[in-house]
Tab-separated table of C-alpha atoms and ligand atoms in Angstrom:
chain	number	residue	atom	x	y	z
A	1	MET	CA	14.462	-9.919	-24.034
A	2	GLU	CA	11.047	-11.284	-22.771
A	3	ARG	CA	9.553	-9.763	-19.336
A	4	ILE	CA	7.636	-11.890	-16.704
A	5	TYR	CA	4.269	-11.162	-15.549
A	6	ASN	CA	5.404	-10.683	-11.311
A	7	PHE	CA	2.536	-11.197	-8.657
A	8	ASN	CA	5.110	-10.128	-6.292
A	9	PRO	CA	3.439	-8.663	-3.029
A	10	GLY	CA	6.570	-6.218	-2.727
A	11	PRO	CA	8.679	-4.860	-4.217
A	12	ALA	CA	5.996	-4.933	-7.143
A	13	VAL	CA	6.049	-5.124	-10.545
A	14	LEU	CA	6.354	-0.921	-12.130
A	15	PRO	CA	4.554	0.367	-15.538
A	16	LEU	CA	7.651	-1.504	-18.210
A	17	SER	CA	7.291	2.931	-19.436
A	18	VAL	CA	7.736	4.411	-16.037
A	19	LEU	CA	11.481	1.651	-16.325
A	20	GLU	CA	12.236	2.603	-19.980
A	21	GLU	CA	11.800	6.123	-19.067
A	22	VAL	CA	14.022	6.289	-16.101
A	23	GLN	CA	16.473	3.932	-18.201
A	24	SER	CA	16.381	6.636	-20.258
A	25	GLU	CA	18.285	9.829	-18.157
A	26	PHE	CA	19.771	7.833	-16.339
A	27	LEU	CA	23.210	9.029	-17.363
A	28	ASN	CA	21.855	12.440	-18.243
A	29	TYR	CA	19.399	13.334	-16.039
A	30	LYS	CA	17.841	16.760	-17.783
A	31	GLY	CA	20.870	17.562	-19.418
A	32	SER	CA	23.110	18.277	-16.325
A	33	GLY	CA	25.524	15.770	-17.373
A	34	MET	CA	25.362	13.787	-14.215
A	35	SER	CA	22.604	11.351	-13.504
A	36	ILE	CA	19.854	12.273	-10.691
A	37	VAL	CA	21.187	9.418	-7.827
A	38	GLU	CA	24.509	11.689	-8.815
A	39	SER	CA	23.105	15.196	-8.266
A	40	SER	CA	23.152	16.771	-4.896
A	41	HIS	CA	19.865	16.606	-3.245
A	42	ARG	CA	19.981	20.447	-2.519
A	43	GLY	CA	20.542	21.483	-6.018
A	44	LYS	CA	17.912	22.609	-8.767
A	45	GLU	CA	17.464	19.280	-10.728
A	46	TYR	CA	16.067	17.410	-7.255
A	47	GLU	CA	14.159	19.872	-5.421
A	48	ALA	CA	12.066	20.598	-8.728
A	49	VAL	CA	11.969	16.907	-8.606
A	50	ASN	CA	10.726	17.105	-4.622
A	51	LYS	CA	7.775	19.447	-5.376
A	52	GLU	CA	6.355	18.565	-8.121
A	53	THR	CA	6.165	14.885	-6.298
A	54	GLU	CA	4.072	16.442	-3.748
A	55	ALA	CA	2.297	18.478	-6.297
A	56	LEU	CA	1.239	15.457	-7.996
A	57	ILE	CA	-0.014	13.281	-4.779
A	58	LYS	CA	-2.284	16.579	-4.109
A	59	GLU	CA	-3.179	16.641	-7.188
A	60	LEU	CA	-3.668	13.190	-8.188
A	61	PHE	CA	-5.128	12.449	-4.402
A	62	VAL	CA	-7.590	15.298	-4.451
A	63	VAL	CA	-5.254	16.076	-0.268
A	64	PRO	CA	-6.988	19.060	1.162
A	65	GLU	CA	-4.879	22.489	1.764
A	66	ASN	CA	-5.097	21.708	5.216
A	67	TYR	CA	-2.688	17.825	4.788
A	68	ARG	CA	0.748	18.103	4.281
A	69	VAL	CA	2.870	15.160	2.192
A	70	LEU	CA	5.595	14.071	3.582
A	71	PHE	CA	8.389	12.047	2.356
A	72	CYS	CA	10.174	9.650	5.331
A	73	GLN	CA	12.245	7.037	5.424
A	74	GLY	CA	12.434	3.077	7.241
A	75	GLY	CA	9.748	1.861	5.907
A	76	ALA	CA	5.860	1.875	7.160
A	77	SER	CA	6.786	0.058	9.453
A	78	THR	CA	8.960	3.006	10.876
A	79	GLN	CA	5.257	5.356	10.507
A	80	PHE	CA	4.181	1.868	13.157
A	81	ALA	CA	6.191	3.755	16.043
A	82	ALA	CA	6.067	7.283	15.076
A	83	VAL	CA	3.336	7.979	14.204
A	84	PRO	CA	2.210	7.182	18.546
A	85	LEU	CA	5.020	8.776	18.809
A	86	ASN	CA	3.505	12.261	17.236
A	87	LEU	CA	0.007	12.159	18.368
A	88	VAL	CA	0.624	10.667	21.580
A	89	PRO	CA	0.319	13.250	24.489
A	90	ALA	CA	1.583	11.271	27.739
A	91	GLY	CA	-1.238	9.259	28.821
A	92	GLY	CA	-3.152	9.119	25.780
A	93	HIS	CA	-4.457	5.567	24.781
A	94	ALA	CA	-4.907	4.657	20.346
A	95	ASP	CA	-7.529	2.253	19.299
A	96	TYR	CA	-6.164	0.219	16.885
A	97	LEU	CA	-8.470	-2.002	14.060
A	98	LEU	CA	-7.368	-5.104	13.289
A	99	THR	CA	-7.424	-6.908	10.524
A	100	GLY	CA	-4.539	-8.890	9.047
A	101	SER	CA	-0.747	-9.382	10.336
A	102	TRP	CA	0.556	-5.392	9.426
A	103	ALA	CA	-2.208	-4.598	11.722
A	104	GLU	CA	-1.343	-6.317	14.403
A	105	LYS	CA	2.193	-5.041	13.725
A	106	ALA	CA	1.473	-1.282	13.186
A	107	GLN	CA	-0.956	-2.108	17.080
A	108	GLN	CA	2.167	-3.986	18.658
A	109	GLU	CA	4.507	-0.979	18.180
A	110	ALA	CA	3.274	1.163	19.567
A	111	GLU	CA	2.027	-1.114	22.516
A	112	LYS	CA	5.871	0.166	23.215
A	113	PHE	CA	4.446	3.733	23.842
A	114	ILE	CA	1.071	4.123	25.171
A	115	LYS	CA	-1.266	2.274	25.276
A	116	VAL	CA	-3.523	0.545	22.334
A	117	ASN	CA	-7.193	-0.563	22.360
A	118	ILE	CA	-8.748	-3.399	20.369
A	119	ALA	CA	-11.526	-1.821	18.651
A	120	ALA	CA	-12.174	-4.726	16.889
A	121	SER	CA	-10.151	-7.926	15.866
A	122	ASN	CA	-11.386	-11.318	13.514
A	123	LYS	CA	-7.303	-13.137	13.880
A	124	SER	CA	-9.822	-15.865	15.567
A	125	GLU	CA	-11.348	-16.355	11.744
A	126	ASN	CA	-8.397	-16.399	10.419
A	127	TYR	CA	-9.293	-12.576	9.422
A	128	THR	CA	-11.119	-13.689	6.364
A	129	ARG	CA	-12.966	-10.121	6.495
A	130	ILE	CA	-13.380	-7.387	7.860
A	131	PRO	CA	-14.830	-5.712	10.599
A	132	GLY	CA	-18.744	-5.210	10.540
A	133	LYS	CA	-20.096	-1.528	11.787
A	134	GLU	CA	-21.495	-3.421	15.007
A	135	GLU	CA	-18.353	-4.910	15.873
A	136	ILE	CA	-16.183	-2.532	16.788
A	137	ARG	CA	-15.721	-0.919	19.850
A	138	PHE	CA	-14.266	2.346	20.030
A	139	SER	CA	-12.565	2.827	23.509
A	140	GLU	CA	-13.392	6.919	25.751
A	141	ASN	CA	-11.585	9.676	24.005
A	142	PRO	CA	-8.500	7.768	22.373
A	143	VAL	CA	-6.351	10.099	20.622
A	144	TYR	CA	-6.697	8.732	16.525
A	145	VAL	CA	-8.334	5.268	15.553
A	146	HIS	CA	-5.259	2.929	13.236
A	147	LEU	CA	-6.793	0.955	10.218
A	148	CYS	CA	-5.011	-0.586	7.442
A	149	SER	CA	-6.756	-0.225	4.467
A	150	ASN	CA	-5.038	-2.996	2.466
A	151	ASN	CA	-4.068	-6.748	3.868
A	152	THR	CA	-1.495	-7.341	1.793
A	153	ILE	CA	-0.416	-11.859	3.626
A	154	TYR	CA	-4.640	-12.169	4.009
A	155	GLY	CA	-6.337	-10.520	1.061
A	156	THR	CA	-8.279	-8.244	2.792
A	157	GLN	CA	-9.554	-5.076	2.011
A	158	TRP	CA	-12.569	-1.865	4.093
A	159	GLN	CA	-14.681	-1.340	1.063
A	160	THR	CA	-16.822	1.760	3.737
A	161	PHE	CA	-14.345	3.011	6.418
A	162	PRO	CA	-15.746	3.483	9.637
A	163	ASP	CA	-16.630	6.584	10.988
A	164	THR	CA	-14.164	8.285	13.273
A	165	GLY	CA	-16.361	11.667	13.722
A	166	SER	CA	-13.683	14.039	14.983
A	167	ILE	CA	-11.867	11.341	15.964
A	168	PRO	CA	-8.516	11.673	13.942
A	169	LEU	CA	-8.280	8.050	11.523
A	170	VAL	CA	-4.855	7.082	10.462
A	171	ALA	CA	-4.469	4.293	7.567
A	172	ASP	CA	-1.321	2.401	6.973
A	173	MET	CA	-2.181	2.225	3.078
A	174	SER	CA	1.055	0.848	1.909
A	175	SER	CA	-0.410	-1.849	-0.179
A	176	ASP	CA	-4.002	-0.197	-1.794
A	177	ILE	CA	-2.348	3.879	-2.052
A	178	PHE	CA	-4.187	5.658	-5.520
A	179	SER	CA	-5.529	1.841	-6.298
A	180	ARG	CA	-9.043	4.033	-5.923
A	181	ARG	CA	-10.276	7.013	-4.859
A	182	ILE	CA	-10.461	8.059	-1.438
A	183	ASP	CA	-12.046	11.000	0.304
A	184	VAL	CA	-8.580	12.209	2.108
A	185	SER	CA	-10.868	14.736	4.478
A	186	LYS	CA	-11.865	10.774	6.740
A	187	PHE	CA	-8.176	11.105	7.902
A	188	ALA	CA	-6.251	12.760	9.803
A	189	LEU	CA	-3.092	10.427	8.330
A	190	ILE	CA	-2.093	8.173	5.174
A	191	TYR	CA	1.434	6.345	5.440
A	192	ALA	CA	2.629	4.089	2.689
A	193	GLY	CA	5.446	2.190	1.796
A	194	SER	CA	6.916	3.292	-1.516
A	195	GLN	CA	7.141	-0.755	-2.999
A	196	LYS	CA	3.824	-1.878	-4.528
A	197	ASN	CA	1.779	1.204	-6.261
A	198	LEU	CA	3.759	4.109	-5.946
A	199	GLY	CA	7.969	2.616	-7.105
A	200	PRO	CA	11.148	0.895	-5.787
A	201	ALA	CA	10.877	0.653	-1.616
A	202	GLY	CA	13.234	3.944	-0.235
A	203	VAL	CA	10.179	6.172	0.597
A	204	THR	CA	7.400	6.235	2.815
A	205	VAL	CA	4.328	8.582	2.070
A	206	VAL	CA	2.909	10.192	4.865
A	207	ILE	CA	0.363	12.057	4.315
A	208	ILE	CA	-1.159	14.727	7.349
A	209	ARG	CA	-3.589	16.904	8.334
A	210	LYS	CA	-1.832	20.138	9.589
A	211	ASP	CA	-3.161	20.423	13.045
A	212	LEU	CA	-1.138	17.030	14.611
A	213	LEU	CA	1.769	19.651	13.527
A	214	GLN	CA	1.367	21.295	16.428
A	215	GLY	CA	2.331	19.703	19.706
A	216	ILE	CA	4.335	17.337	18.653
A	217	PRO	CA	6.947	15.836	21.968
A	218	ALA	CA	10.000	17.243	22.504
A	219	ASN	CA	11.652	14.702	23.641
A	220	ILE	CA	10.857	12.440	20.067
A	221	PRO	CA	13.787	11.450	16.821
A	222	THR	CA	14.733	14.159	14.654
A	223	MET	CA	14.544	11.325	12.417
A	224	LEU	CA	10.372	10.615	13.117
A	225	ARG	CA	9.544	13.835	13.790
A	226	TYR	CA	6.189	15.092	11.055
A	227	ASP	CA	6.790	18.777	12.586
A	228	ILE	CA	10.446	18.957	11.666
A	229	CYS	CA	10.285	16.513	7.762
A	230	ALA	CA	7.281	19.411	7.426
A	231	GLU	CA	8.864	22.486	8.083
A	232	ASN	CA	12.538	21.521	5.720
A	233	ASP	CA	9.983	20.402	2.900
A	234	SER	CA	10.726	16.082	2.996
A	235	LEU	CA	14.692	17.830	2.638
A	236	TYR	CA	16.042	17.645	6.458
A	237	ASN	CA	18.828	14.759	6.045
A	238	THR	CA	19.694	13.522	2.056
A	239	PRO	CA	16.523	12.322	1.737
A	240	PRO	CA	15.922	8.658	-0.349
A	241	ALA	CA	16.286	10.678	-4.183
A	242	PHE	CA	16.308	8.464	-6.537
A	243	ALA	CA	12.817	6.570	-4.551
A	244	VAL	CA	11.409	9.334	-4.996
A	245	TYR	CA	12.581	10.279	-8.501
A	246	MET	CA	10.718	7.026	-9.591
A	247	VAL	CA	8.108	7.494	-7.256
A	248	ASN	CA	6.831	10.671	-9.534
A	249	LYS	CA	7.552	8.627	-12.703
A	250	VAL	CA	4.531	6.715	-11.717
A	251	LEU	CA	2.939	9.236	-10.600
A	252	HIS	CA	2.835	10.467	-13.834
A	253	TRP	CA	2.248	7.477	-16.107
A	254	LEU	CA	-1.223	7.577	-13.254
A	255	LYS	CA	-1.566	10.566	-14.387
A	256	ALA	CA	-1.358	10.644	-18.582
A	257	ASN	CA	-4.158	6.533	-17.105
A	258	GLY	CA	-6.558	8.806	-16.585
A	259	GLY	CA	-5.529	9.354	-12.584
A	260	LEU	CA	-7.190	7.425	-9.732
A	261	ALA	CA	-11.029	7.141	-11.569
A	262	GLU	CA	-9.133	4.374	-14.397
A	263	MET	CA	-7.018	2.873	-12.192
A	264	GLU	CA	-10.283	2.390	-9.903
A	265	LYS	CA	-12.157	1.234	-13.244
A	266	HIS	CA	-8.700	-0.998	-14.255
A	267	ASN	CA	-7.835	-3.231	-10.585
A	268	ALA	CA	-11.654	-3.865	-10.678
A	269	ARG	CA	-11.906	-5.194	-13.468
A	270	LYS	CA	-8.443	-7.264	-13.391
A	271	ALA	CA	-9.215	-8.214	-9.791
A	272	ALA	CA	-12.513	-9.489	-11.366
A	273	LEU	CA	-10.805	-12.196	-13.834
A	274	ILE	CA	-9.182	-14.453	-11.523
A	275	TYR	CA	-12.164	-14.024	-8.455
A	276	GLU	CA	-14.577	-15.429	-11.067
A	277	ALA	CA	-12.272	-17.983	-12.279
A	278	ILE	CA	-12.357	-19.170	-8.008
A	279	ASP	CA	-15.882	-18.844	-8.014
A	280	GLY	CA	-16.378	-20.617	-11.292
A	281	SER	CA	-14.285	-23.977	-9.746
A	282	GLY	CA	-17.299	-25.761	-8.416
A	283	GLY	CA	-14.910	-25.272	-5.346
A	284	PHE	CA	-11.762	-26.379	-6.169
A	285	TYR	CA	-10.471	-22.613	-5.943
A	286	LYS	CA	-10.975	-21.450	-2.184
A	287	GLY	CA	-11.296	-17.645	-1.714
A	288	HIS	CA	-9.664	-16.706	1.384
A	289	ALA	CA	-10.840	-13.685	1.217
A	290	LEU	CA	-15.670	-13.574	2.013
A	291	LYS	CA	-16.884	-12.241	-0.988
A	292	GLU	CA	-17.486	-8.485	0.515
A	293	SER	CA	-13.970	-8.057	2.235
A	294	ARG	CA	-12.304	-9.412	-0.951
A	295	SER	CA	-9.087	-6.759	-2.272
A	296	LEU	CA	-8.169	-6.053	-5.733
A	297	MET	CA	-5.275	-5.786	-5.370
A	298	ASN	CA	-3.917	-9.497	-2.920
A	299	ILE	CA	-5.411	-12.364	-4.547
A	300	THR	CA	-5.994	-15.141	-1.713
A	301	PHE	CA	-7.133	-18.526	-2.790
A	302	ARG	CA	-6.675	-22.300	-1.633
A	303	LEU	CA	-6.191	-25.256	-3.891
A	304	PRO	CA	-7.702	-29.189	-2.503
A	305	SER	CA	-4.157	-30.280	-1.626
A	306	GLU	CA	-0.532	-28.399	-0.967
A	307	GLU	CA	0.523	-30.563	-3.609
A	308	LEU	CA	-1.219	-29.105	-5.533
A	309	GLU	CA	-0.984	-25.530	-4.600
A	310	SER	CA	3.434	-26.284	-4.346
A	311	ALA	CA	2.261	-28.168	-8.300
A	312	PHE	CA	0.398	-24.402	-9.182
A	313	ALA	CA	3.066	-22.435	-8.210
A	314	ALA	CA	5.780	-24.512	-9.499
A	315	GLU	CA	4.379	-24.721	-13.167
A	316	THR	CA	2.655	-20.882	-13.718
A	317	THR	CA	6.632	-20.376	-13.079
A	318	LYS	CA	7.494	-22.255	-16.336
A	319	GLN	CA	5.576	-20.195	-17.390
A	320	GLY	CA	6.221	-16.769	-16.622
A	321	MET	CA	4.214	-15.734	-13.107
A	322	ILE	CA	5.836	-15.573	-10.672
A	323	GLY	CA	5.596	-14.712	-7.460
A	324	LEU	CA	2.253	-16.657	-7.102
A	325	LYS	CA	3.083	-18.486	-3.511
A	326	GLY	CA	0.496	-17.699	-0.479
A	327	HIS	CA	2.413	-16.221	2.872
A	328	ARG	CA	2.786	-18.586	5.186
A	329	SER	CA	-0.172	-17.394	7.841
A	330	VAL	CA	-2.833	-18.555	5.013
A	331	GLY	CA	-1.319	-20.575	2.855
A	332	GLY	CA	-2.090	-21.323	-1.003
A	333	ILE	CA	-2.017	-18.730	-3.428
A	334	ARG	CA	-0.898	-14.698	-3.713
A	335	ALA	CA	-1.714	-12.671	-6.839
A	336	SER	CA	-0.370	-9.288	-6.255
A	337	VAL	CA	-2.219	-7.796	-9.044
A	338	TYR	CA	-1.793	-3.936	-8.222
A	339	ASN	CA	-1.877	-1.050	-10.966
A	340	ALA	CA	1.075	-1.612	-12.979
A	341	MET	CA	0.087	-5.802	-13.528
A	342	SER	CA	-1.831	-5.094	-17.387
A	343	PHE	CA	-4.863	-6.698	-17.913
A	344	GLU	CA	-3.448	-8.861	-20.352
A	345	GLY	CA	-1.391	-9.755	-16.926
A	346	CYS	CA	-4.463	-11.905	-14.777
A	347	LYS	CA	-5.873	-13.035	-18.103
A	348	ALA	CA	-3.203	-15.353	-18.325
A	349	LEU	CA	-3.361	-16.752	-15.176
A	350	ALA	CA	-7.311	-16.920	-14.999
A	351	GLU	CA	-6.554	-18.598	-18.275
A	352	PHE	CA	-3.793	-21.152	-16.135
A	353	MET	CA	-6.010	-21.895	-13.109
A	354	ASN	CA	-8.921	-23.204	-15.715
A	355	ASN	CA	-6.708	-25.464	-17.208
A	356	PHE	CA	-4.988	-26.357	-14.371
A	357	GLN	CA	-8.191	-27.049	-12.600
A	358	LYS	CA	-8.929	-28.707	-16.004
A	359	LYS	CA	-5.497	-30.931	-16.062
A	360	ASN	CA	-6.216	-31.503	-12.161
A	361	GLY	CA	-9.739	-31.120	-10.651
B	401	LIG	N1	1.708	-1.887	5.541
B	401	LIG	C1	1.657	-3.213	4.879
B	401	LIG	C2	0.171	-2.970	4.571
B	401	LIG	C3	2.230	-3.749	4.043
B	401	LIG	O1	2.236	-4.598	2.836
B	401	LIG	C4	4.090	-3.663	4.332
B	401	LIG	C5	4.415	-4.494	4.114
B	401	LIG	N2	4.519	-6.025	2.459
B	401	LIG	C6	3.990	-2.899	5.039
B	401	LIG	C7	2.795	-2.648	6.209
B	401	LIG	C8	5.626	-3.175	5.794
B	401	LIG	O2	5.726	-1.667	4.968
B	401	LIG	P1	7.593	-1.845	4.361
B	401	LIG	O3	8.416	-3.391	5.050
B	401	LIG	O4	8.146	-0.833	4.080
B	401	LIG	O5	8.099	-1.420	6.484
């Protein structure tokens, strides 16, 4: 069967070798006579998966000793509430950097529980860029500063993160985790839903500095508590075992392909093909993000008319490239080119863009 080029924003393309491996051991996992999805989460098979997945994240992402890696549930959206509930004592407040819809959603959810200061926002410019250092106004003594490292909808990405000194920096890395090397020690907490660079939907990875596990308010729901999750090695209740198992496979694939250093180069080369098609089009394609804020994961652009944008989306689908219709808040086209999107897929899209322009420009 032909595989298509999948440019979906998430759930998204996964490495074919991972899917094949999962398929090959689906009925009988490592000689256990049952599938991993039939195994007890307290059994030796799953416990090994749980442990190894945590270890692989620590190794590949170079997570310092004073951090815990947790597997949570409820998607990144649940973290929008969990972060303020766990971290902020009564009367405390936090700063939010607004760079897109997901950052806004995080801020709005936090406001249900705590006071929030908006330290920067480019909403009035329809989030075409990441704010510069000089535009950020931190409040006095926030408990943490929150940002979204890659804006899935608008196609912008933080290139250098703001220095928050001793104020804990919290990042939603749902759409670019493991796409590049990051100095984890600059962050107090990182979270990411799994359905883009990590695996299928179902697990949310939380990387948290251990000191933040102390003093969590007593009255927050058990399933949102980072301390309970950590004390139980992410096995407080029945975990999303299949998702964690597939994340494990994706991490092995990442490691076998040179880890984050290689992935970073691979992603830069891939995105360059499409940005070159935009920049070389003499204005036929117009990027949504300003150059210095461009995302290497989600590439957003407009065409001269909505009719041409519809024709572009329809024609690419016919040619086996799917998921390219942009989000309604930006319009146009969005190509999501996560880790598992191949160079060939990006090349096929760039060639299509050049040909489409020749025919319609
Ligand atoms: N944050 C970002 C940056 C996202 O892209 C998404 C999903 N597209 C979310 C949060 C929400 O994730 P979930 O659906 O896992 O709650």
